[in-house]
Amino acid sequence: MRILSGIQPSGNLHLGNYFAMMKRMIEYQENHELFCFLVNYHALTSVVDPALLREKTLEAATDFLALGLDPHKAIFWVQSDMPEVHELAWLLSNVTGMGLLERCHAYKDKVAKGLPANHGLFAYPVLMAADILICGANRVPVGKDQKQHVEVARDIAQRFNATYGETFVLPEADIEDELSTVPGTDGQKMSKSYGNIINIFADEQTLKQQVMSIKTDSTPVNEPKPIEGNVLFAIYSLFLDAAGKEELRQRFLTPGLKYGEVKKELLGVIWEYFAPYRAERARIAADKGYVIDMLKMGAGKARAVADEFLAKARCNTGLNYYE
Ligand code: TRP
């Protein structure tokens, strides 16, 4: 099974990224062929500061390595180190109907949120399809919001295969139901653009401020607390197994529980959970050359796979006039 997913290095990575994608990817590296990359071409749709893009790309790579992504087990690279993906994106564009892209929620949402409605944003799903198809991925672990994009990639692959003959593997989204949407501190999906994130590697002060800002209801202390729709309960649960979650549920249902105290406790839980990774991160961050070497090594491996799919696509479309 070949598993592939990417993440935009457009900001500091947060619990939403971690639970919906990074943690699962790192687990997959043990038993599957794992392709994991930082989509800096896609990040250009929102980041226009070159220094910031460079910085966030290296930081995201450092985060992944610190969290346990093993560049010798997985193939780990930066999207722009494999520019071949744009050639494939062009080939795919010619079998991609306008309607398919016009129906994409992400495009409409991002424009509504004020991102410029340019061609990059509109063609975003085609490049994402190229990312997936050029590596022959079977499964794509993503958050719920990216499900439609994986379906678009599948549609495009089907269309290409029907037009030019069997060329691409049909990918499938891999979504963990319970974790498909990690709520942010305000209860909406956790997202940098909503300003409701809790970072993985924030300093203690920032983390405290983020956790303390989790929205709670005004149920009096001496009454049972609601579980359904309770953001504090939902975020805390991410760090618990079934038994721990049941115990937390009982505590919420028992009158006397103070939200403020639970928040402080959660702050400690998050801090401790990432403590070993934080130490590892500091160690890796001190050696930028190592991070770059690992990414370049990954790009070499990814390109070897991509070359095969691209060669097949070039041949099947008739670009190989010389043969
Ligand atoms: N669009 C994805 C996101 O914003 C990132 C992405 C780009 C991606 N290419 C991909 C995810 C290929 C999975 C596979 O989260």
PDB file of N, CA and C and ligand atoms in Angstrom, residues 4-8 17 21 37 39 42 79 110 124 127-129 131-132 140-143 145-146 149-150, ligand 1:
ATOM      1  N   LEU A   4       0.320   8.562   0.683  1.00  0.00           N
ATOM      2  CA  LEU A   4       0.950   9.864   0.415  1.00  0.00           C
ATOM      3  C   LEU A   4       0.109  10.987   1.000  1.00  0.00           C
ATOM      4  N   SER A   5       0.773  11.946   1.603  1.00  0.00           N
ATOM      5  CA  SER A   5       0.068  13.170   1.967  1.00  0.00           C
ATOM      6  C   SER A   5       1.050  14.317   2.135  1.00  0.00           C
ATOM      7  N   GLY A   6       0.509  15.509   2.041  1.00  0.00           N
ATOM      8  CA  GLY A   6       1.340  16.704   2.146  1.00  0.00           C
ATOM      9  C   GLY A   6       0.691  17.723   3.052  1.00  0.00           C
ATOM     10  N   ILE A   7       1.504  18.637   3.495  1.00  0.00           N
ATOM     11  CA  ILE A   7       0.992  19.681   4.376  1.00  0.00           C
ATOM     12  C   ILE A   7       1.609  21.009   3.941  1.00  0.00           C
ATOM     13  N   GLN A   8       0.829  22.070   4.038  1.00  0.00           N
ATOM     14  CA  GLN A   8       1.343  23.385   3.627  1.00  0.00           C
ATOM     15  C   GLN A   8       2.239  23.982   4.707  1.00  0.00           C
ATOM     16  N   ASN A  17      -3.299  19.843  12.532  1.00  0.00           N
ATOM     17  CA  ASN A  17      -2.368  19.189  11.601  1.00  0.00           C
ATOM     18  C   ASN A  17      -1.876  17.874  12.200  1.00  0.00           C
ATOM     19  N   MET A  21      -3.369  14.511  10.442  1.00  0.00           N
ATOM     20  CA  MET A  21      -2.450  14.064   9.405  1.00  0.00           C
ATOM     21  C   MET A  21      -1.097  13.583   9.920  1.00  0.00           C
ATOM     22  N   PHE A  37       5.303  15.007   2.162  1.00  0.00           N
ATOM     23  CA  PHE A  37       6.014  16.168   1.620  1.00  0.00           C
ATOM     24  C   PHE A  37       5.388  17.487   2.050  1.00  0.00           C
ATOM     25  N   VAL A  39       4.147  21.037   0.979  1.00  0.00           N
ATOM     26  CA  VAL A  39       3.668  21.586  -0.287  1.00  0.00           C
ATOM     27  C   VAL A  39       3.888  23.097  -0.355  1.00  0.00           C
ATOM     28  N   HIS A  42       1.959  24.941  -3.190  1.00  0.00           N
ATOM     29  CA  HIS A  42       0.587  25.267  -2.781  1.00  0.00           C
ATOM     30  C   HIS A  42       0.566  26.432  -1.789  1.00  0.00           C
ATOM     31  N   GLN A  79       8.011  19.817  -1.917  1.00  0.00           N
ATOM     32  CA  GLN A  79       7.338  19.754  -3.219  1.00  0.00           C
ATOM     33  C   GLN A  79       8.150  20.395  -4.341  1.00  0.00           C
ATOM     34  N   LYS A 110     -11.936  29.879   0.456  1.00  0.00           N
ATOM     35  CA  LYS A 110     -10.754  30.729   0.556  1.00  0.00           C
ATOM     36  C   LYS A 110     -10.994  32.103  -0.060  1.00  0.00           C
ATOM     37  N   TYR A 124      -5.443  24.862  -7.873  1.00  0.00           N
ATOM     38  CA  TYR A 124      -4.869  24.157  -6.726  1.00  0.00           C
ATOM     39  C   TYR A 124      -5.172  22.643  -6.736  1.00  0.00           C
ATOM     40  N   LEU A 127      -2.970  20.645  -9.278  1.00  0.00           N
ATOM     41  CA  LEU A 127      -1.606  20.410  -8.800  1.00  0.00           C
ATOM     42  C   LEU A 127      -1.614  19.338  -7.712  1.00  0.00           C
ATOM     43  N   MET A 128      -2.614  19.386  -6.872  1.00  0.00           N
ATOM     44  CA  MET A 128      -2.710  18.372  -5.818  1.00  0.00           C
ATOM     45  C   MET A 128      -2.929  16.989  -6.440  1.00  0.00           C
ATOM     46  N   ALA A 129      -3.740  16.929  -7.492  1.00  0.00           N
ATOM     47  CA  ALA A 129      -3.943  15.648  -8.194  1.00  0.00           C
ATOM     48  C   ALA A 129      -2.619  15.166  -8.769  1.00  0.00           C
ATOM     49  N   ASP A 131       0.346  15.837  -7.640  1.00  0.00           N
ATOM     50  CA  ASP A 131       1.150  15.363  -6.499  1.00  0.00           C
ATOM     51  C   ASP A 131       0.859  13.894  -6.203  1.00  0.00           C
ATOM     52  N   ILE A 132      -0.422  13.595  -6.198  1.00  0.00           N
ATOM     53  CA  ILE A 132      -0.858  12.256  -5.786  1.00  0.00           C
ATOM     54  C   ILE A 132      -0.576  11.236  -6.892  1.00  0.00           C
ATOM     55  N   VAL A 140      -4.617   8.439   0.674  1.00  0.00           N
ATOM     56  CA  VAL A 140      -4.196   9.797   1.002  1.00  0.00           C
ATOM     57  C   VAL A 140      -4.829  10.217   2.339  1.00  0.00           C
ATOM     58  N   PRO A 141      -4.064  10.140   3.416  1.00  0.00           N
ATOM     59  CA  PRO A 141      -4.605  10.564   4.714  1.00  0.00           C
ATOM     60  C   PRO A 141      -4.714  12.081   4.790  1.00  0.00           C
ATOM     61  N   VAL A 142      -5.922  12.567   4.954  1.00  0.00           N
ATOM     62  CA  VAL A 142      -6.147  14.016   5.019  1.00  0.00           C
ATOM     63  C   VAL A 142      -7.259  14.309   6.012  1.00  0.00           C
ATOM     64  N   GLY A 143      -7.394  15.558   6.374  1.00  0.00           N
ATOM     65  CA  GLY A 143      -8.537  16.001   7.168  1.00  0.00           C
ATOM     66  C   GLY A 143      -9.762  16.026   6.250  1.00  0.00           C
ATOM     67  N   ASP A 145     -11.684  18.294   5.346  1.00  0.00           N
ATOM     68  CA  ASP A 145     -11.783  19.420   4.411  1.00  0.00           C
ATOM     69  C   ASP A 145     -11.077  19.136   3.081  1.00  0.00           C
ATOM     70  N   GLN A 146     -10.180  18.139   3.065  1.00  0.00           N
ATOM     71  CA  GLN A 146      -9.438  17.845   1.830  1.00  0.00           C
ATOM     72  C   GLN A 146     -10.009  16.639   1.084  1.00  0.00           C
ATOM     73  N   HIS A 149     -10.896  17.225  -2.522  1.00  0.00           N
ATOM     74  CA  HIS A 149      -9.741  17.339  -3.415  1.00  0.00           C
ATOM     75  C   HIS A 149      -9.192  15.968  -3.814  1.00  0.00           C
ATOM     76  N   VAL A 150      -9.249  15.031  -2.904  1.00  0.00           N
ATOM     77  CA  VAL A 150      -8.773  13.678  -3.251  1.00  0.00           C
ATOM     78  C   VAL A 150      -9.755  13.036  -4.234  1.00  0.00           C
TER      79      VAL A 150
HETATM   80  N1  TRP B   1      -4.253  20.607  -0.038  1.00  0.00           N
HETATM   81  C1  TRP B   1      -3.645  19.996   1.103  1.00  0.00           C
HETATM   82  C2  TRP B   1      -3.945  20.836   2.341  1.00  0.00           C
HETATM   83  O1  TRP B   1      -4.073  22.029   2.244  1.00  0.00           O
HETATM   84  C3  TRP B   1      -2.161  19.858   0.933  1.00  0.00           C
HETATM   85  C4  TRP B   1      -1.790  18.990  -0.224  1.00  0.00           C
HETATM   86  C5  TRP B   1      -1.217  19.372  -1.397  1.00  0.00           C
HETATM   87  C6  TRP B   1      -1.928  17.591  -0.283  1.00  0.00           C
HETATM   88  N2  TRP B   1      -0.979  18.289  -2.178  1.00  0.00           N
HETATM   89  C7  TRP B   1      -1.397  17.174  -1.537  1.00  0.00           C
HETATM   90  C8  TRP B   1      -2.471  16.646   0.602  1.00  0.00           C
HETATM   91  C9  TRP B   1      -1.410  15.841  -1.911  1.00  0.00           C
HETATM   92  C10 TRP B   1      -2.470  15.330   0.211  1.00  0.00           C
HETATM   93  C11 TRP B   1      -1.927  14.925  -1.035  1.00  0.00           C
HETATM   94  O2  TRP B   1      -4.009  20.302   3.415  1.00  0.00           O
END
